[in-house]
Coordinates of N, CA and C in Angstrom, one line a residue:
Chain A
X391 N 0.9 -1.2 0.0 CA 0.0 0.0 0.0 C 0.9 1.2 0.0
X392 N 0.6 2.2 -0.9 CA 1.4 3.4 -0.9 C 1.4 4.2 0.4
X393 N 2.5 4.8 0.8 CA 2.6 5.6 2.0 C 3.5 6.8 1.8
X394 N 3.3 7.7 2.7 CA 4.1 8.9 2.8 C 5.4 8.6 3.6
X395 N 6.5 8.9 3.1 CA 7.8 8.7 3.8 C 8.4 10.0 4.1
X396 N 9.2 10.0 5.2 CA 9.9 11.2 5.7 C 11.3 10.8 6.1
X397 N 12.3 11.7 5.8 CA 13.6 11.5 6.3 C 14.2 12.9 6.7
X398 N 15.1 12.9 7.7 CA 15.4 11.8 8.6 C 14.3 11.6 9.6
X399 N 14.4 10.5 10.4 CA 13.4 10.3 11.4 C 13.7 11.2 12.6
X400 N 15.0 11.5 12.8 CA 15.4 12.4 13.9 C 16.6 13.3 13.5
X401 N 16.4 14.6 13.7 CA 17.4 15.5 13.3 C 17.8 16.4 14.5
X402 N 19.1 16.4 14.8 CA 19.5 17.3 15.9 C 20.4 18.4 15.3
X403 N 20.2 19.6 15.7 CA 20.9 20.7 15.1 C 21.2 21.8 16.2
X404 N 22.1 22.6 15.9 CA 22.4 23.8 16.8 C 21.6 24.9 16.4
X405 N 21.2 25.7 17.4 CA 20.4 26.9 17.2 C 21.1 27.8 16.1
X406 N 20.3 28.3 15.2 CA 20.9 29.2 14.1 C 21.3 28.5 12.8
X407 N 21.3 27.1 12.9 CA 21.6 26.4 11.7 C 20.4 26.1 10.8
X408 N 20.7 25.9 9.6 CA 19.6 25.6 8.6 C 19.3 24.1 8.6
X409 N 18.1 23.7 8.5 CA 17.7 22.3 8.4 C 16.7 22.1 7.2
X410 N 16.8 21.0 6.6 CA 15.9 20.6 5.5 C 15.3 19.3 5.9
X411 N 14.0 19.3 6.0 CA 13.2 18.0 6.3 C 12.6 17.6 4.9
X412 N 12.7 16.3 4.7 CA 12.3 15.7 3.4 C 11.1 14.8 3.5
X413 N 10.3 14.8 2.5 CA 9.1 14.0 2.4 C 8.9 13.5 1.0
X414 N 8.5 12.3 0.9 CA 8.0 11.8 -0.4 C 6.6 11.4 -0.3
X415 N 5.7 12.3 -0.8 CA 4.2 12.0 -0.8 C 3.8 10.8 -1.6
X416 N 2.6 10.4 -1.5 CA 2.1 9.3 -2.3 C 2.0 9.8 -3.7
X417 N 2.4 8.9 -4.7 CA 2.8 9.4 -6.0 C 1.7 10.1 -6.8
X418 N 0.5 9.7 -6.7 CA -0.6 10.3 -7.5 C -1.3 11.4 -6.7
X419 N -0.8 11.8 -5.6 CA -1.4 12.9 -4.8 C -1.1 14.3 -5.3
X420 N -2.0 15.2 -5.1 CA -1.9 16.5 -5.7 C -1.7 17.6 -4.6
X421 N -2.1 17.4 -3.4 CA -2.1 18.4 -2.3 C -1.1 18.0 -1.3
X422 N -0.3 18.9 -0.8 CA 0.8 18.5 0.1 C 0.8 19.5 1.3
X423 N 1.1 18.9 2.5 CA 1.0 19.7 3.7 C 2.2 19.4 4.6
X424 N 2.5 20.4 5.4 CA 3.4 20.2 6.6 C 2.6 20.7 7.8
X425 N 2.7 19.8 8.9 CA 2.2 20.1 10.2 C 3.3 19.9 11.2
X426 N 3.1 20.5 12.4 CA 4.1 20.2 13.4 C 3.4 20.0 14.7
X427 N 4.1 19.2 15.6 CA 3.5 18.9 17.0 C 4.6 19.1 18.0
X428 N 4.5 20.2 18.7 CA 5.4 20.4 19.9 C 5.0 19.4 21.0
X429 N 6.0 18.9 21.7 CA 5.7 17.9 22.7 C 4.6 18.3 23.6
X430 N 3.6 17.4 23.7 CA 2.5 17.6 24.6 C 1.4 18.6 24.1
X431 N 1.6 19.1 22.9 CA 0.6 20.0 22.3 C -0.1 19.5 21.1
X432 N -1.1 20.3 20.6 CA -1.8 19.9 19.4 C -1.0 19.8 18.2
X433 N -1.4 19.0 17.2 CA -0.8 19.1 15.9 C -1.3 20.4 15.2
X434 N -0.4 21.1 14.7 CA -0.7 22.5 14.1 C -0.4 22.5 12.6
X435 N -1.2 23.1 11.9 CA -1.0 23.3 10.4 C 0.1 24.3 10.2
X436 N 1.0 24.0 9.3 CA 2.0 25.0 8.9 C 1.7 25.6 7.5
X437 N 1.6 24.7 6.5 CA 1.6 25.2 5.1 C 0.9 24.1 4.3
X438 N 0.3 24.6 3.2 CA -0.3 23.7 2.2 C 0.3 24.1 0.8
X439 N 0.4 23.1 -0.1 CA 1.1 23.3 -1.3 C 0.4 22.6 -2.4
X440 N 0.1 23.4 -3.5 CA -0.7 22.7 -4.6 C -0.3 23.4 -5.9
X441 N -0.1 22.6 -6.9 CA 0.2 23.2 -8.2 C 1.5 24.0 -8.2
X442 N 2.5 23.5 -7.4 CA 3.8 24.1 -7.3 C 3.8 25.5 -6.7
X443 N 2.8 25.8 -5.8 CA 2.9 27.0 -5.0 C 2.2 26.8 -3.7
X444 N 2.5 27.7 -2.8 CA 1.9 27.7 -1.5 C 0.4 28.2 -1.6
X445 N -0.5 27.4 -1.1 CA -1.9 27.8 -1.2 C -2.4 28.4 0.1
X446 N -1.8 28.0 1.2 CA -2.1 28.7 2.5 C -1.0 28.4 3.5
X447 N -0.7 29.4 4.3 CA 0.3 29.2 5.4 C -0.3 29.8 6.7
X448 N 0.2 29.2 7.8 CA -0.3 29.7 9.1 C 0.7 30.8 9.6
X449 N 0.3 31.4 10.7 CA 1.1 32.5 11.3 C 2.5 31.9 11.7
X450 N 2.6 30.7 12.0 CA 3.8 30.1 12.4 C 4.8 30.1 11.3
X451 N 4.3 29.9 10.1 CA 5.2 29.8 8.8 C 5.6 31.2 8.4
X452 N 6.7 31.7 9.1 CA 7.2 33.0 8.8 C 8.3 32.9 7.8
X453 N 9.1 34.0 7.7 CA 10.1 34.1 6.6 C 11.3 33.1 6.8
X454 N 11.3 32.5 8.0 CA 12.4 31.5 8.3 C 12.1 30.1 7.6
X455 N 10.8 30.0 7.2 CA 10.4 28.7 6.7 C 10.2 28.8 5.2
X456 N 10.5 27.7 4.5 CA 10.1 27.7 3.0 C 9.9 26.2 2.7
X457 N 9.1 26.0 1.6 CA 8.8 24.7 1.1 C 9.2 24.7 -0.4
X458 N 9.4 23.4 -0.9 CA 9.8 23.3 -2.3 C 9.4 21.8 -2.7
X459 N 9.1 21.7 -4.0 CA 8.9 20.4 -4.6 C 9.8 20.4 -5.8
X460 N 11.1 20.1 -5.5 CA 12.1 20.3 -6.6 C 12.0 19.4 -7.8
X461 N 11.5 18.2 -7.6 CA 11.6 17.2 -8.7 C 10.4 16.4 -9.0
X462 N 9.2 16.8 -8.5 CA 8.0 16.1 -8.8 C 7.8 14.9 -7.9
X463 N 8.7 14.5 -7.0 CA 8.5 13.5 -6.0 C 8.8 13.9 -4.6
X464 N 9.8 14.7 -4.4 CA 10.2 15.1 -3.0 C 9.4 16.4 -2.7
X465 N 9.2 16.6 -1.4 CA 8.5 17.8 -0.9 C 9.3 18.1 0.4
X466 N 10.0 19.3 0.4 CA 10.9 19.7 1.5 C 10.4 20.8 2.3
X467 N 10.8 20.8 3.5 CA 10.5 22.0 4.4 C 11.9 22.4 4.9
X468 N 12.2 23.7 4.7 CA 13.5 24.3 5.1 C 13.2 25.3 6.2
X469 N 14.0 25.2 7.2 CA 14.0 26.2 8.3 C 15.4 26.9 8.2
X470 N 15.4 28.2 7.9 CA 16.7 28.8 7.6 C 17.6 29.0 8.8
X471 N 17.1 29.4 9.9 CA 17.9 29.7 11.1 C 17.1 29.2 12.3
X472 N 17.4 28.0 12.7 CA 16.5 27.3 13.7 C 16.6 28.0 15.1
X473 N 15.5 28.0 15.8 CA 15.4 28.5 17.1 C 15.0 27.3 18.1
X474 N 15.3 27.5 19.3 CA 14.9 26.5 20.3 C 13.5 26.1 20.2
X475 N 12.6 27.0 20.0 CA 11.2 26.8 19.9 C 10.7 26.1 18.6
X476 N 11.6 25.8 17.7 CA 11.3 25.0 16.5 C 11.4 23.5 16.8
X477 N 11.9 23.2 18.0 CA 11.9 21.7 18.4 C 10.5 21.2 18.4
X478 N 10.3 20.2 17.6 CA 9.0 19.6 17.5 C 9.0 18.4 16.6
X479 N 7.9 17.7 16.5 CA 7.8 16.6 15.5 C 7.1 17.3 14.3
X480 N 7.7 17.1 13.1 CA 7.2 17.7 11.9 C 6.6 16.5 11.0
X481 N 5.4 16.7 10.6 CA 4.7 15.7 9.8 C 4.4 16.3 8.4
X482 N 4.6 15.4 7.4 CA 4.2 15.7 6.1 C 2.9 14.9 5.8
X483 N 2.0 15.5 5.0 CA 0.8 14.8 4.6 C 0.5 15.1 3.2
X484 N -0.3 14.2 2.5 CA -0.7 14.4 1.2 C -2.1 13.9 1.0
X485 N -2.8 14.4 0.0 CA -4.1 13.9 -0.4 C -4.2 14.0 -1.9
X486 N -5.2 13.2 -2.5 CA -5.4 13.3 -3.9 C -6.4 14.3 -4.3
X487 N -7.6 14.1 -3.9 CA -8.7 15.1 -4.1 C -9.3 15.5 -2.8
X488 N -10.6 15.5 -2.8 CA -11.3 16.0 -1.6 C -11.5 14.8 -0.7
X489 N -10.5 14.3 0.0 CA -10.6 13.1 0.7 C -9.5 13.1 1.8
X490 N -9.3 11.9 2.3 CA -8.4 11.6 3.4 C -7.0 12.2 3.2
X491 N -6.5 12.8 4.2 CA -5.0 13.2 4.2 C -4.2 12.0 4.8
X492 N -3.2 11.7 4.2 CA -2.3 10.6 4.7 C -1.0 11.2 5.2
X493 N -0.7 10.8 6.4 CA 0.5 11.3 7.1 C 1.7 10.4 7.0
X494 N 2.9 11.1 7.0 CA 4.1 10.3 7.1 C 4.4 10.1 8.6
X495 N 5.5 9.3 8.9 CA 5.8 9.0 10.3 C 6.4 10.1 11.1
X496 N 6.8 11.2 10.4 CA 7.3 12.4 11.1 C 8.8 12.4 11.2
X497 N 9.3 13.6 11.4 CA 10.7 13.9 11.7 C 10.8 14.6 13.0
X498 N 11.5 14.0 14.0 CA 11.7 14.7 15.3 C 12.8 15.7 15.2
X499 N 12.6 17.0 15.3 CA 13.7 18.0 15.2 C 14.0 18.5 16.6
X500 N 15.2 18.4 17.0 CA 15.7 18.8 18.3 C 16.7 19.9 18.0
X501 N 16.4 21.1 18.5 CA 17.3 22.3 18.4 C 18.0 22.6 19.7
X502 N 19.3 22.5 19.7 CA 20.1 22.7 21.0 C 20.7 24.1 21.1
Chain B
X1298 N -13.2 31.9 16.2 CA -12.1 31.1 15.9 C -12.5 29.6 15.8
X1299 N -12.0 28.9 14.9 CA -12.4 27.5 14.7 C -11.5 26.7 15.6
X1300 N -12.2 26.0 16.6 CA -11.4 25.2 17.6 C -12.1 23.8 17.7
X1301 N -11.2 22.8 18.0 CA -11.6 21.5 18.2 C -11.2 21.0 19.6
X1302 N -12.1 20.4 20.3 CA -11.7 20.0 21.7 C -12.1 18.5 21.8
X1303 N -11.4 17.8 22.7 CA -11.7 16.4 22.9 C -11.7 16.1 24.4
X1304 N -12.8 15.4 24.8 CA -13.0 15.0 26.2 C -13.3 13.5 26.2
X1305 N -12.7 12.7 27.1 CA -11.8 13.1 28.1 C -10.4 13.2 27.6
X1306 N -9.4 13.8 28.3 CA -8.1 13.8 27.9 C -7.4 12.4 28.0
X1307 N -7.9 11.6 28.9 CA -7.4 10.3 29.1 C -8.5 9.4 29.6
X1308 N -8.3 8.1 29.2 CA -9.4 7.1 29.5 C -8.7 5.8 29.7
X1309 N -9.1 5.1 30.7 CA -8.6 3.7 31.0 C -9.8 2.8 31.1
X1310 N -9.8 1.7 30.3 CA -10.9 0.8 30.4 C -10.3 -0.6 30.4
X1311 N -11.1 -1.6 30.9 CA -10.7 -3.0 30.9 C -11.0 -3.6 29.5
X1312 N -10.2 -4.5 29.1 CA -10.3 -5.2 27.8 C -11.7 -5.7 27.6
X1313 N -12.2 -5.6 26.4 CA -13.6 -6.1 26.1 C -14.7 -5.1 26.2
X1314 N -14.4 -3.9 26.9 CA -15.4 -2.9 27.1 C -15.6 -2.1 25.8
X1315 N -16.9 -1.7 25.5 CA -17.2 -0.8 24.5 C -16.9 0.7 25.0
X1316 N -16.5 1.6 24.2 CA -16.2 2.9 24.7 C -16.5 4.0 23.6
X1317 N -16.6 5.2 24.1 CA -16.9 6.3 23.2 C -16.0 7.5 23.5
X1318 N -15.4 8.0 22.4 CA -14.5 9.1 22.5 C -15.2 10.3 21.9
X1319 N -15.1 11.5 22.5 CA -15.9 12.7 22.1 C -15.0 13.7 21.5
X1320 N -15.6 14.4 20.5 CA -14.9 15.5 19.8 C -15.9 16.6 19.6
X1321 N -15.5 17.8 19.9 CA -16.4 19.0 19.7 C -15.8 20.0 18.9
X1322 N -16.5 20.7 18.0 CA -16.0 21.7 17.2 C -16.9 23.0 17.3
X1323 N -16.2 24.1 17.2 CA -17.0 25.4 17.5 C -17.8 25.9 16.3
X1324 N -17.3 25.6 15.1 CA -18.0 26.1 13.9 C -18.7 24.9 13.2
X1325 N -20.0 25.0 13.1 CA -20.8 23.9 12.5 C -20.7 23.8 11.0
X1326 N -20.0 24.8 10.3 CA -19.9 24.8 8.9 C -18.7 23.9 8.5
X1327 N -18.7 22.7 9.0 CA -17.6 21.8 8.8 C -17.7 21.1 7.5
X1328 N -16.6 20.8 6.8 CA -16.6 20.2 5.5 C -16.5 18.7 5.7
X1329 N -15.5 18.3 6.5 CA -15.5 16.9 6.9 C -14.7 16.8 8.2
X1330 N -14.7 15.6 8.7 CA -13.9 15.3 10.0 C -13.2 14.0 9.9
X1331 N -12.0 14.0 10.3 CA -11.2 12.8 10.3 C -10.8 12.4 11.7
X1332 N -10.8 11.1 11.9 CA -10.3 10.5 13.2 C -9.0 9.8 12.9
X1333 N -8.0 10.1 13.8 CA -6.7 9.5 13.6 C -6.3 8.7 14.9
X1334 N -5.3 7.8 14.7 CA -4.7 7.2 15.8 C -3.2 7.5 15.8
X1335 N -2.7 7.8 17.0 CA -1.2 8.1 17.1 C -0.6 7.3 18.2
X1336 N 0.3 6.4 17.8 CA 1.1 5.7 18.8 C 2.2 6.5 19.3
X1337 N 2.8 6.3 20.5 CA 3.8 7.1 21.1 C 5.0 7.3 20.2
X1338 N 5.3 8.6 19.9 CA 6.5 8.9 19.1 C 6.3 8.6 17.6
X1339 N 5.1 8.3 17.2 CA 4.9 7.8 15.8 C 4.0 8.8 15.1
X1340 N 3.8 8.5 13.8 CA 2.9 9.3 13.0 C 1.5 9.1 13.2
X1341 N 0.7 9.7 12.3 CA -0.8 9.7 12.5 C -1.4 8.7 11.5
X1342 N -2.2 7.8 12.0 CA -2.8 6.8 11.1 C -4.3 7.2 11.0
X1343 N -4.7 7.4 9.7 CA -6.1 7.8 9.5 C -7.0 6.6 9.8
X1344 N -8.1 6.8 10.5 CA -9.0 5.7 10.9 C -10.3 5.9 10.0
X1345 N -10.9 7.0 10.1 CA -12.2 7.2 9.4 C -12.3 8.7 9.0
X1346 N -12.9 8.9 7.8 CA -13.3 10.2 7.4 C -14.8 10.3 7.2
X1347 N -15.4 11.3 7.8 CA -16.8 11.5 7.6 C -17.0 12.8 6.9
X1348 N -17.7 12.8 5.8 CA -18.1 14.0 5.0 C -19.3 14.7 5.8
X1349 N -19.4 16.0 5.5 CA -20.4 16.7 6.2 C -21.8 16.3 5.9
X1350 N -22.0 15.6 4.8 CA -23.3 15.1 4.4 C -23.7 13.8 5.0
X1351 N -22.7 13.2 5.7 CA -22.9 11.8 6.2 C -23.2 12.0 7.7
X1352 N -23.8 10.9 8.3 CA -24.1 10.9 9.7 C -23.1 10.0 10.4
X1353 N -22.6 8.9 9.7 CA -21.7 8.0 10.4 C -20.9 7.2 9.3
X1354 N -19.8 6.7 9.8 CA -18.9 5.8 9.0 C -18.4 4.7 9.9
X1355 N -18.3 3.5 9.3 CA -17.9 2.3 10.1 C -16.7 1.7 9.4
X1356 N -15.8 1.2 10.2 CA -14.6 0.4 9.8 C -14.3 -0.6 10.8
X1357 N -14.7 -1.9 10.6 CA -14.4 -2.9 11.6 C -15.1 -2.6 12.9
X1358 N -14.3 -2.6 14.0 CA -14.9 -2.3 15.3 C -15.1 -0.8 15.6
X1359 N -14.8 0.0 14.6 CA -14.9 1.5 14.8 C -16.1 2.0 14.1
X1360 N -16.8 2.9 14.8 CA -17.9 3.6 14.2 C -17.8 5.1 14.6
X1361 N -17.8 6.0 13.6 CA -17.7 7.4 13.9 C -19.0 8.1 13.5
X1362 N -19.5 9.0 14.3 CA -20.7 9.7 13.9 C -20.4 11.2 13.9
X1363 N -21.2 11.9 13.2 CA -21.1 13.4 13.0 C -22.4 14.0 13.2
X1364 N -22.5 15.0 14.1 CA -23.7 15.8 14.3 C -23.3 17.3 14.1
X1365 N -23.5 17.8 13.0 CA -23.1 19.2 12.7 C -23.9 20.2 13.6
X1366 N -25.2 20.0 13.8 CA -26.0 20.9 14.5 C -25.5 21.1 15.9
X1367 N -25.0 20.0 16.5 CA -24.6 20.1 17.9 C -23.1 20.3 18.0
X1368 N -22.4 20.3 16.9 CA -20.9 20.5 16.8 C -20.2 19.3 17.5
X1369 N -20.7 18.1 17.3 CA -20.0 17.0 17.9 C -19.8 15.8 17.0
X1370 N -18.7 15.1 17.3 CA -18.5 13.8 16.6 C -18.1 12.8 17.7
X1371 N -18.4 11.6 17.5 CA -18.0 10.5 18.5 C -17.4 9.4 17.7
X1372 N -16.4 8.8 18.4 CA -15.8 7.6 17.9 C -16.1 6.4 18.9
X1373 N -16.8 5.5 18.4 CA -17.2 4.3 19.2 C -16.3 3.2 18.8
X1374 N -15.7 2.6 19.9 CA -14.8 1.4 19.7 C -15.5 0.2 20.4
X1375 N -15.8 -0.8 19.6 CA -16.4 -2.0 20.2 C -15.4 -3.0 20.6
X1376 N -15.7 -3.7 21.7 CA -14.9 -4.8 22.2 C -13.4 -4.4 22.2
X1377 N -13.1 -3.4 23.0 CA -11.7 -2.9 23.0 C -10.7 -4.0 23.4
X1378 N -9.5 -3.8 22.8 CA -8.4 -4.7 23.0 C -7.1 -3.9 23.4
X1379 N -6.2 -4.6 24.1 CA -5.0 -3.8 24.5 C -4.3 -3.1 23.3
X1380 N -4.3 -3.7 22.2 CA -3.7 -3.1 21.0 C -4.4 -1.8 20.5
X1381 N -5.5 -1.5 21.1 CA -6.2 -0.2 20.8 C -5.6 0.9 21.6
X1382 N -4.8 0.6 22.5 CA -4.1 1.6 23.4 C -3.3 2.6 22.5
X1383 N -3.7 3.9 22.5 CA -3.0 4.9 21.7 C -3.7 6.2 22.0
X1384 N -3.2 7.3 21.4 CA -3.9 8.6 21.4 C -4.8 8.7 20.2
X1385 N -6.0 9.1 20.4 CA -7.0 9.2 19.3 C -7.2 10.7 19.1
X1386 N -7.0 11.2 17.9 CA -7.2 12.6 17.5 C -8.3 12.7 16.5
X1387 N -9.1 13.8 16.7 CA -10.0 14.2 15.7 C -9.6 15.5 15.1
X1388 N -9.9 15.7 13.8 CA -9.5 16.9 13.1 C -10.6 17.3 12.1
X1389 N -10.9 18.6 12.2 CA -11.9 19.1 11.3 C -11.4 19.8 10.1
X1390 N -12.1 19.8 9.0 CA -11.8 20.5 7.8 C -12.9 21.4 7.5
X1391 N -12.6 22.7 7.3 CA -13.6 23.7 7.0 C -13.6 24.1 5.6
X1392 N -13.0 23.3 4.7 CA -13.2 23.7 3.3 C -12.2 24.8 2.9
X1393 N -12.6 25.4 1.8 CA -11.6 26.4 1.2 C -10.7 25.6 0.3
X1394 N -9.8 26.3 -0.2 CA -8.9 25.6 -1.3 C -8.0 24.6 -0.7
X1395 N -7.6 24.8 0.6 CA -6.5 24.0 1.1 C -7.0 22.7 1.9
X1396 N -8.2 22.7 2.5 CA -8.6 21.6 3.3 C -7.7 21.3 4.4
X1397 N -7.1 22.3 5.1 CA -6.2 22.1 6.2 C -7.0 21.5 7.3
X1398 N -6.3 20.7 8.1 CA -6.9 20.0 9.3 C -6.7 20.8 10.5
X1399 N -7.7 21.0 11.3 CA -7.6 21.6 12.6 C -7.8 20.5 13.7
X1400 N -6.8 20.3 14.4 CA -6.8 19.1 15.3 C -7.3 19.5 16.7
X1401 N -7.8 18.4 17.4 CA -8.1 18.5 18.8 C -6.9 18.0 19.6
X1402 N -6.9 18.1 20.9 CA -5.8 17.8 21.7 C -5.6 16.3 21.9
X1403 N -6.6 15.5 21.6 CA -6.5 14.0 21.7 C -7.0 13.4 23.0
X1404 N -7.4 12.2 22.9 CA -7.7 11.4 24.1 C -6.7 10.2 24.1
X1405 N -6.0 10.1 25.2 CA -5.1 9.0 25.5 C -5.9 7.8 26.0
X1406 N -5.9 6.7 25.3 CA -6.7 5.5 25.7 C -5.8 4.4 26.1
X1407 N -6.1 3.9 27.3 CA -5.3 2.7 27.7 C -6.3 1.6 28.0
X1408 N -6.1 0.5 27.3 CA -7.0 -0.7 27.5 C -6.2 -1.7 28.3
X1409 N -6.7 -2.0 29.5 CA -6.1 -2.9 30.4 C -6.4 -4.4 30.1
X1410 N -5.4 -5.2 30.0 CA -5.7 -6.6 29.7 C -6.3 -7.3 30.9

């Protein structure tokens, strides 16, 4: 059964460093998302991406964040200069049409 | 503001018991609602999706209902098993171009053998 994959599973970085989180959505899906979950808190929407552009972003998704779909299969989230408060689990999700969103296993980001 | 809440925050039941998890949403103009399961440190597994035009959906021992007028959804788990132990999340979609999910805080379920 097709699934969303994410790499790495755990990323440790120093404050101020850039990180890139990678996702491979399900191949025939059209809509792509990033969410994050700070430990003990709700899962929060960050950004949605469709037709090679951002369709919506939350207040959290400031200028330090960017997304890209460089090659038609990968979907990346870049954080330019990480802060301590960026430590969280980051989930990628995808869907085909107006239906279920499928989530990847997540990348745990730890900023020291 | 569109918010989703889940009560109780935690629930412990003996194996074999039927149980109900509750989800409330503030805006009744919901487009659809998804129920997820999350195991510790893991991703989100989709369990059921209910469209706004539907009243309920069933998958195996799981049955989810949706009542837009009261702003509530319930997830019914029949004959619970220890393997059902996990956090259960509900998430509402309010339509628009993006269909972003707005999540509740979850209910941590423990099924005691």
